[in-house]
mmCIF file of C-alpha atoms and ligand atoms in Angstrom:
data_model
loop_
_atom_site.group_PDB
_atom_site.id
_atom_site.type_symbol
_atom_site.label_atom_id
_atom_site.label_comp_id
_atom_site.label_asym_id
_atom_site.label_seq_id
_atom_site.Cartn_x
_atom_site.Cartn_y
_atom_site.Cartn_z
ATOM 1 C CA UNK A 951 18.016 -59.178 18.754
ATOM 2 C CA UNK A 952 17.285 -58.400 15.159
ATOM 3 C CA UNK A 953 14.258 -56.410 16.240
ATOM 4 C CA UNK A 954 16.238 -54.274 18.694
ATOM 5 C CA UNK A 955 18.919 -53.569 16.046
ATOM 6 C CA UNK A 956 16.166 -52.437 13.712
ATOM 7 C CA UNK A 957 14.657 -50.303 16.440
ATOM 8 C CA UNK A 958 17.939 -48.588 17.272
ATOM 9 C CA UNK A 959 18.582 -48.079 13.555
ATOM 10 C CA UNK A 960 15.187 -46.397 13.314
ATOM 11 C CA UNK A 961 16.011 -44.152 16.250
ATOM 12 C CA UNK A 962 19.367 -43.327 14.667
ATOM 13 C CA UNK A 963 17.746 -42.513 11.313
ATOM 14 C CA UNK A 964 15.123 -40.372 13.020
ATOM 15 C CA UNK A 965 17.783 -38.371 14.840
ATOM 16 C CA UNK A 966 19.811 -37.911 11.621
ATOM 17 C CA UNK A 967 16.701 -36.705 9.791
ATOM 18 C CA UNK A 968 15.893 -34.397 12.724
ATOM 19 C CA UNK A 969 19.315 -32.797 12.772
ATOM 20 C CA UNK A 970 19.435 -32.316 8.994
ATOM 21 C CA UNK A 971 15.957 -30.940 8.391
ATOM 22 C CA UNK A 972 14.168 -29.231 11.266
ATOM 23 C CA UNK A 973 10.369 -29.086 11.057
ATOM 24 C CA UNK A 974 8.945 -26.497 8.639
ATOM 25 C CA UNK A 975 7.627 -24.159 11.366
ATOM 26 C CA UNK A 976 11.135 -23.636 12.783
ATOM 27 C CA UNK A 977 12.575 -22.631 9.395
ATOM 28 C CA UNK A 978 13.649 -18.995 9.624
ATOM 29 C CA UNK A 979 12.247 -16.702 6.945
ATOM 30 C CA UNK A 980 14.733 -14.424 5.187
ATOM 31 C CA UNK A 981 12.086 -11.661 5.181
ATOM 32 C CA UNK A 982 12.683 -9.198 8.041
ATOM 33 C CA UNK A 983 8.934 -8.448 8.250
ATOM 34 C CA UNK A 984 7.904 -12.117 8.519
ATOM 35 C CA UNK A 985 10.011 -12.893 11.608
ATOM 36 C CA UNK A 986 8.772 -12.666 15.187
ATOM 37 C CA UNK A 987 10.925 -10.612 17.554
ATOM 38 C CA UNK A 988 12.393 -13.778 19.084
ATOM 39 C CA UNK A 989 13.002 -15.359 15.670
ATOM 40 C CA UNK A 990 14.646 -12.119 14.508
ATOM 41 C CA UNK A 991 17.376 -12.608 17.127
ATOM 42 C CA UNK A 992 18.014 -16.132 15.818
ATOM 43 C CA UNK A 993 17.951 -14.852 12.227
ATOM 44 C CA UNK A 994 20.617 -12.207 12.908
ATOM 45 C CA UNK A 995 22.799 -14.840 14.576
ATOM 46 C CA UNK A 996 22.322 -17.281 11.708
ATOM 47 C CA UNK A 997 23.115 -14.510 9.189
ATOM 48 C CA UNK A 998 26.252 -13.578 11.182
ATOM 49 C CA UNK A 999 24.960 -10.006 11.211
ATOM 50 C CA UNK A 1000 24.755 -9.887 7.421
ATOM 51 C CA UNK A 1001 21.652 -8.194 5.997
ATOM 52 C CA UNK A 1002 20.517 -7.235 2.511
ATOM 53 C CA UNK A 1003 18.875 -3.960 1.543
ATOM 54 C CA UNK A 1004 17.496 -4.528 -1.975
ATOM 55 C CA UNK A 1005 17.067 -1.076 -3.511
ATOM 56 C CA UNK A 1006 14.423 -0.446 -6.197
ATOM 57 C CA UNK A 1007 12.582 2.584 -7.575
ATOM 58 C CA UNK A 1008 9.168 3.728 -8.865
ATOM 59 C CA UNK A 1009 9.583 4.954 -12.418
ATOM 60 C CA UNK A 1010 8.308 4.352 -15.924
ATOM 61 C CA UNK A 1011 9.838 1.315 -17.632
ATOM 62 C CA UNK A 1012 8.939 1.681 -21.302
ATOM 63 C CA UNK A 1013 5.340 1.089 -22.432
ATOM 64 C CA UNK A 1014 5.277 -2.537 -21.259
ATOM 65 C CA UNK A 1015 6.775 -2.945 -17.746
ATOM 66 C CA UNK A 1016 5.385 -1.959 -14.315
ATOM 67 C CA UNK A 1017 6.503 1.155 -12.425
ATOM 68 C CA UNK A 1018 7.999 -1.002 -9.689
ATOM 69 C CA UNK A 1019 9.972 -3.158 -12.128
ATOM 70 C CA UNK A 1020 13.380 -2.560 -10.512
ATOM 71 C CA UNK A 1021 11.996 -3.146 -7.023
ATOM 72 C CA UNK A 1022 10.243 -6.372 -8.061
ATOM 73 C CA UNK A 1023 13.284 -7.739 -9.916
ATOM 74 C CA UNK A 1024 15.878 -6.853 -7.283
ATOM 75 C CA UNK A 1025 13.741 -8.350 -4.520
ATOM 76 C CA UNK A 1026 13.256 -11.542 -6.544
ATOM 77 C CA UNK A 1027 17.009 -12.095 -6.938
ATOM 78 C CA UNK A 1028 17.930 -10.907 -3.414
ATOM 79 C CA UNK A 1029 15.340 -13.116 -1.702
ATOM 80 C CA UNK A 1030 16.354 -16.141 -3.796
ATOM 81 C CA UNK A 1031 20.036 -15.546 -2.991
ATOM 82 C CA UNK A 1032 19.371 -15.105 0.746
ATOM 83 C CA UNK A 1033 17.581 -18.460 0.785
ATOM 84 C CA UNK A 1034 20.736 -20.065 -0.641
ATOM 85 C CA UNK A 1035 23.168 -18.239 1.672
ATOM 86 C CA UNK A 1036 21.249 -17.042 4.691
ATOM 87 C CA UNK A 1037 20.887 -13.298 5.222
ATOM 88 C CA UNK A 1038 18.083 -11.130 6.596
ATOM 89 C CA UNK A 1039 16.379 -9.096 3.840
ATOM 90 C CA UNK A 1040 15.019 -5.623 4.664
ATOM 91 C CA UNK A 1041 11.446 -4.799 3.471
ATOM 92 C CA UNK A 1042 10.579 -2.948 0.242
ATOM 93 C CA UNK A 1043 12.830 0.102 -0.283
ATOM 94 C CA UNK A 1044 12.450 2.428 -3.275
ATOM 95 C CA UNK A 1045 13.519 5.897 -2.085
ATOM 96 C CA UNK A 1046 16.315 6.489 -4.569
ATOM 97 C CA UNK A 1047 17.568 8.919 -7.214
ATOM 98 C CA UNK A 1048 15.055 9.316 -10.059
ATOM 99 C CA UNK A 1049 14.733 13.045 -10.805
ATOM 100 C CA UNK A 1050 15.161 12.355 -14.542
ATOM 101 C CA UNK A 1051 11.745 10.622 -14.675
ATOM 102 C CA UNK A 1052 9.684 13.316 -12.935
ATOM 103 C CA UNK A 1053 7.954 14.141 -16.233
ATOM 104 C CA UNK A 1054 6.467 10.612 -16.430
ATOM 105 C CA UNK A 1055 3.363 9.338 -14.564
ATOM 106 C CA UNK A 1056 3.877 7.324 -11.382
ATOM 107 C CA UNK A 1057 7.430 8.416 -10.602
ATOM 108 C CA UNK A 1058 8.230 8.848 -6.899
ATOM 109 C CA UNK A 1059 11.226 11.203 -6.578
ATOM 110 C CA UNK A 1060 12.153 12.169 -3.025
ATOM 111 C CA UNK A 1061 14.426 15.176 -2.527
ATOM 112 C CA UNK A 1062 18.198 14.719 -2.521
ATOM 113 C CA UNK A 1063 18.556 15.462 1.197
ATOM 114 C CA UNK A 1064 15.782 13.063 2.175
ATOM 115 C CA UNK A 1065 17.203 10.241 0.033
ATOM 116 C CA UNK A 1066 20.499 10.427 1.922
ATOM 117 C CA UNK A 1067 18.944 10.974 5.340
ATOM 118 C CA UNK A 1068 16.439 8.142 4.943
ATOM 119 C CA UNK A 1069 19.109 5.756 3.723
ATOM 120 C CA UNK A 1070 21.414 6.715 6.615
ATOM 121 C CA UNK A 1071 18.684 6.294 9.199
ATOM 122 C CA UNK A 1072 17.655 2.986 7.600
ATOM 123 C CA UNK A 1073 21.165 1.522 7.752
ATOM 124 C CA UNK A 1074 21.616 2.983 11.280
ATOM 125 C CA UNK A 1075 18.422 1.250 12.378
ATOM 126 C CA UNK A 1076 19.435 -1.987 10.687
ATOM 127 C CA UNK A 1077 22.790 -1.859 12.502
ATOM 128 C CA UNK A 1078 21.143 -1.030 15.839
ATOM 129 C CA UNK A 1079 19.237 -4.283 15.334
ATOM 130 C CA UNK A 1080 22.381 -6.327 14.757
ATOM 131 C CA UNK A 1081 22.978 -5.914 11.010
ATOM 132 C CA UNK A 1082 26.656 -5.018 11.326
ATOM 133 C CA UNK A 1083 27.287 -5.899 7.676
ATOM 134 C CA UNK A 1084 24.808 -4.344 5.270
ATOM 135 C CA UNK A 1085 24.837 -5.150 1.567
ATOM 136 C CA UNK A 1086 22.827 -2.641 -0.461
ATOM 137 C CA UNK A 1087 21.779 -4.651 -3.521
ATOM 138 C CA UNK A 1088 21.135 -2.069 -6.210
ATOM 139 C CA UNK A 1089 18.415 -2.740 -8.770
ATOM 140 C CA UNK A 1090 18.161 0.708 -10.391
ATOM 141 C CA UNK A 1091 20.710 2.332 -12.717
ATOM 142 C CA UNK A 1092 19.783 5.839 -11.497
ATOM 143 C CA UNK A 1093 21.325 4.926 -8.117
ATOM 144 C CA UNK A 1094 24.743 4.186 -9.630
ATOM 145 C CA UNK A 1095 26.226 7.481 -8.423
ATOM 146 C CA UNK A 1096 24.188 7.798 -5.213
ATOM 147 C CA UNK A 1097 25.155 4.492 -3.634
ATOM 148 C CA UNK A 1098 28.975 4.616 -3.878
ATOM 149 C CA UNK A 1099 28.764 8.215 -2.575
ATOM 150 C CA UNK A 1100 26.616 7.013 0.333
ATOM 151 C CA UNK A 1101 29.042 4.186 1.127
ATOM 152 C CA UNK A 1102 32.045 6.492 0.918
ATOM 153 C CA UNK A 1103 30.403 9.098 3.147
ATOM 154 C CA UNK A 1104 30.205 6.510 5.954
ATOM 155 C CA UNK A 1105 33.762 7.627 6.715
ATOM 156 C CA UNK A 1106 32.470 11.075 7.734
ATOM 157 C CA UNK A 1107 31.611 9.936 11.282
ATOM 158 C CA UNK A 1108 32.282 6.662 13.151
ATOM 159 C CA UNK A 1109 29.896 3.747 12.568
ATOM 160 C CA UNK A 1110 29.958 0.319 14.180
ATOM 161 C CA UNK A 1111 28.901 -1.328 10.933
ATOM 162 C CA UNK A 1112 30.017 -1.650 7.323
ATOM 163 C CA UNK A 1113 28.017 -0.688 4.222
ATOM 164 C CA UNK A 1114 28.761 -2.647 1.046
ATOM 165 C CA UNK A 1115 27.185 -1.814 -2.344
ATOM 166 C CA UNK A 1116 26.541 -4.465 -4.973
ATOM 167 C CA UNK A 1117 25.855 -3.212 -8.489
ATOM 168 C CA UNK A 1118 23.632 -4.874 -11.068
ATOM 169 C CA UNK A 1119 25.491 -7.997 -12.221
ATOM 170 C CA UNK A 1120 23.211 -9.701 -14.730
ATOM 171 C CA UNK A 1121 25.220 -10.443 -17.849
ATOM 172 C CA UNK A 1122 28.112 -12.878 -18.085
ATOM 173 C CA UNK A 1123 30.114 -14.898 -20.576
ATOM 174 C CA UNK A 1124 28.186 -17.731 -22.209
ATOM 175 C CA UNK A 1125 24.791 -16.087 -22.147
ATOM 176 C CA UNK A 1126 22.211 -16.658 -24.899
ATOM 177 C CA UNK A 1127 22.738 -14.478 -27.967
ATOM 178 C CA UNK A 1128 21.021 -11.097 -27.801
ATOM 179 C CA UNK A 1129 18.654 -10.109 -30.607
ATOM 180 C CA UNK A 1130 19.034 -6.345 -30.094
ATOM 181 C CA UNK A 1131 22.028 -3.984 -29.966
ATOM 182 C CA UNK A 1132 23.752 -4.451 -26.553
ATOM 183 C CA UNK A 1133 25.060 -0.844 -26.662
ATOM 184 C CA UNK A 1134 21.578 0.629 -26.144
ATOM 185 C CA UNK A 1135 19.973 -2.324 -24.321
ATOM 186 C CA UNK A 1136 19.594 -0.524 -21.020
ATOM 187 C CA UNK A 1137 16.195 0.401 -19.655
ATOM 188 C CA UNK A 1138 13.173 -1.862 -20.251
ATOM 189 C CA UNK A 1139 15.154 -3.295 -23.182
ATOM 190 C CA UNK A 1140 15.788 -6.917 -24.124
ATOM 191 C CA UNK A 1141 17.836 -7.878 -21.030
ATOM 192 C CA UNK A 1142 15.784 -6.153 -18.379
ATOM 193 C CA UNK A 1143 12.478 -7.290 -19.872
ATOM 194 C CA UNK A 1144 13.839 -10.855 -20.034
ATOM 195 C CA UNK A 1145 14.606 -10.806 -16.286
ATOM 196 C CA UNK A 1146 11.104 -9.428 -15.630
ATOM 197 C CA UNK A 1147 9.712 -12.414 -17.570
ATOM 198 C CA UNK A 1148 11.318 -14.609 -14.874
ATOM 199 C CA UNK A 1149 10.600 -12.462 -11.787
ATOM 200 C CA UNK A 1150 7.029 -11.324 -12.531
ATOM 201 C CA UNK A 1151 5.831 -12.591 -15.958
ATOM 202 C CA UNK A 1152 2.251 -11.629 -15.030
ATOM 203 C CA UNK A 1153 3.223 -7.928 -15.125
ATOM 204 C CA UNK A 1154 5.010 -7.918 -18.502
ATOM 205 C CA UNK A 1155 2.911 -6.632 -21.423
ATOM 206 C CA UNK A 1156 5.168 -7.826 -24.214
ATOM 207 C CA UNK A 1157 2.529 -6.955 -26.841
ATOM 208 C CA UNK A 1158 2.878 -3.247 -25.922
ATOM 209 C CA UNK A 1159 6.678 -3.142 -26.161
ATOM 210 C CA UNK A 1160 6.654 -1.619 -29.663
ATOM 211 C CA UNK A 1161 4.124 1.122 -28.858
ATOM 212 C CA UNK A 1162 7.004 3.530 -28.146
ATOM 213 C CA UNK A 1163 10.534 3.819 -29.457
ATOM 214 C CA UNK A 1164 13.485 2.866 -27.269
ATOM 215 C CA UNK A 1165 15.937 4.395 -29.743
ATOM 216 C CA UNK A 1166 18.843 6.594 -28.606
ATOM 217 C CA UNK A 1167 18.006 10.188 -29.646
ATOM 218 C CA UNK A 1168 21.616 11.262 -28.942
ATOM 219 C CA UNK A 1169 20.634 14.935 -28.658
ATOM 220 C CA UNK A 1170 23.729 16.116 -26.757
ATOM 221 C CA UNK A 1171 27.021 16.562 -28.583
ATOM 222 C CA UNK A 1172 29.552 16.622 -25.753
ATOM 223 C CA UNK A 1173 33.005 15.084 -25.481
ATOM 224 C CA UNK A 1174 33.352 11.817 -23.573
ATOM 225 C CA UNK A 1175 34.008 12.392 -19.875
ATOM 226 C CA UNK A 1176 32.048 15.655 -19.730
ATOM 227 C CA UNK A 1177 28.986 14.965 -17.561
ATOM 228 C CA UNK A 1178 25.678 16.791 -17.220
ATOM 229 C CA UNK A 1179 22.483 15.695 -15.447
ATOM 230 C CA UNK A 1180 20.165 15.979 -18.454
ATOM 231 C CA UNK A 1181 22.158 13.304 -20.360
ATOM 232 C CA UNK A 1182 19.586 10.545 -19.874
ATOM 233 C CA UNK A 1183 16.609 12.697 -20.914
ATOM 234 C CA UNK A 1184 18.629 13.841 -23.915
ATOM 235 C CA UNK A 1185 19.036 10.242 -25.035
ATOM 236 C CA UNK A 1186 15.914 8.388 -23.824
ATOM 237 C CA UNK A 1187 13.056 10.793 -22.935
ATOM 238 C CA UNK A 1188 10.462 7.954 -23.007
ATOM 239 C CA UNK A 1189 12.307 6.080 -20.251
ATOM 240 C CA UNK A 1190 12.816 3.311 -22.710
ATOM 241 C CA UNK A 1191 16.247 2.242 -23.981
ATOM 242 C CA UNK A 1192 16.429 -0.792 -26.238
ATOM 243 C CA UNK A 1193 13.902 -3.300 -27.579
ATOM 244 C CA UNK A 1194 11.775 -5.023 -24.960
ATOM 245 C CA UNK A 1195 9.785 -6.884 -27.646
ATOM 246 C CA UNK A 1196 12.634 -9.326 -28.359
ATOM 247 C CA UNK A 1197 12.936 -10.412 -24.691
ATOM 248 C CA UNK A 1198 12.982 -14.132 -23.924
ATOM 249 C CA UNK A 1199 12.660 -16.373 -20.899
ATOM 250 C CA UNK A 1200 15.932 -18.102 -21.921
ATOM 251 C CA UNK A 1201 17.918 -14.893 -21.619
ATOM 252 C CA UNK A 1202 15.978 -13.916 -18.490
ATOM 253 C CA UNK A 1203 16.706 -17.222 -16.741
ATOM 254 C CA UNK A 1204 20.424 -16.855 -17.508
ATOM 255 C CA UNK A 1205 20.650 -13.233 -16.378
ATOM 256 C CA UNK A 1206 18.548 -13.742 -13.239
ATOM 257 C CA UNK A 1207 20.717 -16.739 -12.271
ATOM 258 C CA UNK A 1208 23.916 -14.761 -12.904
ATOM 259 C CA UNK A 1209 22.591 -11.969 -10.682
ATOM 260 C CA UNK A 1210 21.559 -14.454 -7.944
ATOM 261 C CA UNK A 1211 25.002 -16.127 -8.073
ATOM 262 C CA UNK A 1212 26.659 -12.713 -7.726
ATOM 263 C CA UNK A 1213 24.597 -11.914 -4.631
ATOM 264 C CA UNK A 1214 25.303 -15.334 -3.062
ATOM 265 C CA UNK A 1215 29.030 -14.750 -3.665
ATOM 266 C CA UNK A 1216 28.788 -11.283 -2.129
ATOM 267 C CA UNK A 1217 27.004 -12.588 1.002
ATOM 268 C CA UNK A 1218 29.722 -15.233 1.482
ATOM 269 C CA UNK A 1219 32.530 -12.719 0.944
ATOM 270 C CA UNK A 1220 30.959 -10.245 3.367
ATOM 271 C CA UNK A 1221 30.469 -12.915 6.042
ATOM 272 C CA UNK A 1222 34.164 -13.808 5.701
ATOM 273 C CA UNK A 1223 35.344 -10.168 5.687
ATOM 274 C CA UNK A 1224 36.862 -9.239 9.075
ATOM 275 C CA UNK A 1225 39.102 -6.502 7.699
ATOM 276 C CA UNK A 1226 36.688 -3.745 6.655
ATOM 277 C CA UNK A 1227 35.360 -3.045 10.147
ATOM 278 C CA UNK A 1228 38.810 -3.338 11.718
ATOM 279 C CA UNK A 1229 40.257 -0.844 9.209
ATOM 280 C CA UNK A 1230 37.269 1.486 9.583
ATOM 281 C CA UNK A 1231 37.813 1.560 13.355
ATOM 282 C CA UNK A 1232 41.539 2.212 12.923
ATOM 283 C CA UNK A 1233 40.710 5.020 10.471
ATOM 284 C CA UNK A 1234 38.095 6.645 12.725
ATOM 285 C CA UNK A 1235 40.544 6.563 15.635
ATOM 286 C CA UNK A 1236 43.384 8.099 13.600
ATOM 287 C CA UNK A 1237 41.127 10.727 12.037
ATOM 288 C CA UNK A 1238 40.398 12.095 15.527
ATOM 289 C CA UNK A 1239 44.064 13.166 15.852
ATOM 290 C CA UNK A 1240 45.722 13.228 12.399
ATOM 291 C CA UNK A 1241 48.979 14.734 13.699
ATOM 292 C CA UNK A 1242 49.680 11.446 15.500
ATOM 293 C CA UNK A 1243 49.365 9.416 12.292
ATOM 294 C CA UNK A 1244 52.860 8.058 11.454
ATOM 295 C CA UNK A 1245 54.432 9.903 8.499
HETATM 296 ZN ZN1 LIG B 1568 14.859 -0.758 -14.598
#
């Protein structure tokens, strides 16, 4: 009697363990390129059609960080977030706006038309494969104008999917005190270098961070609100803004975690969002015959 109770308890425990933690080989990777074709179908279903497109760049990052810094950092936070709230993550993508660094070694700057066409065909292909909700996770400040324009231009012609853009969300209240001036801590400076110390510490050459100046040269004297493309070169021609030398793992851990939390929140919000696609479809339908739109 006692033995059979024990036995059935064992069976019960085994089935509970089985249902809570499937064997390692059946765990679905979040990496698009690591899935088999059959597993990809399961992954899209598990992700509820939600996919991430982490967007980096190849450009100089001061004297001390790798050319692929933005790609490496954005993939680190996006992959970590997708493991917490399941989403399928598209492979390495770094075909963004970076004309302002063409004078520096190692920059890869595709033409304006190709950037938009490649991004459109990439999201079209993602959607054709079931990614009906695509979150572009931006990791590069030079894309800050490109990506909202791309998302907005999805209204030009009907699409059966929604593009969302998530900006860089690293800093938050309660973070460790900065040692450098936050106003010019932008590119390869204290914050960004700190995140790199978490994502890829092996590629950070902190001892070289003072070999160039990250000071703001402020060479343009234009009123606020008046924009011109050479603004970045006018201020930071070395592609260095701030002081990377004062970076710390403490600050990096905080900012990386803040960024990861922001992505997790975005994935959950996008999974729950049923309105964007419905409204897009209503809009596309009305835009075919605007004179019928109620006035
Ligand atoms: Zn960067």
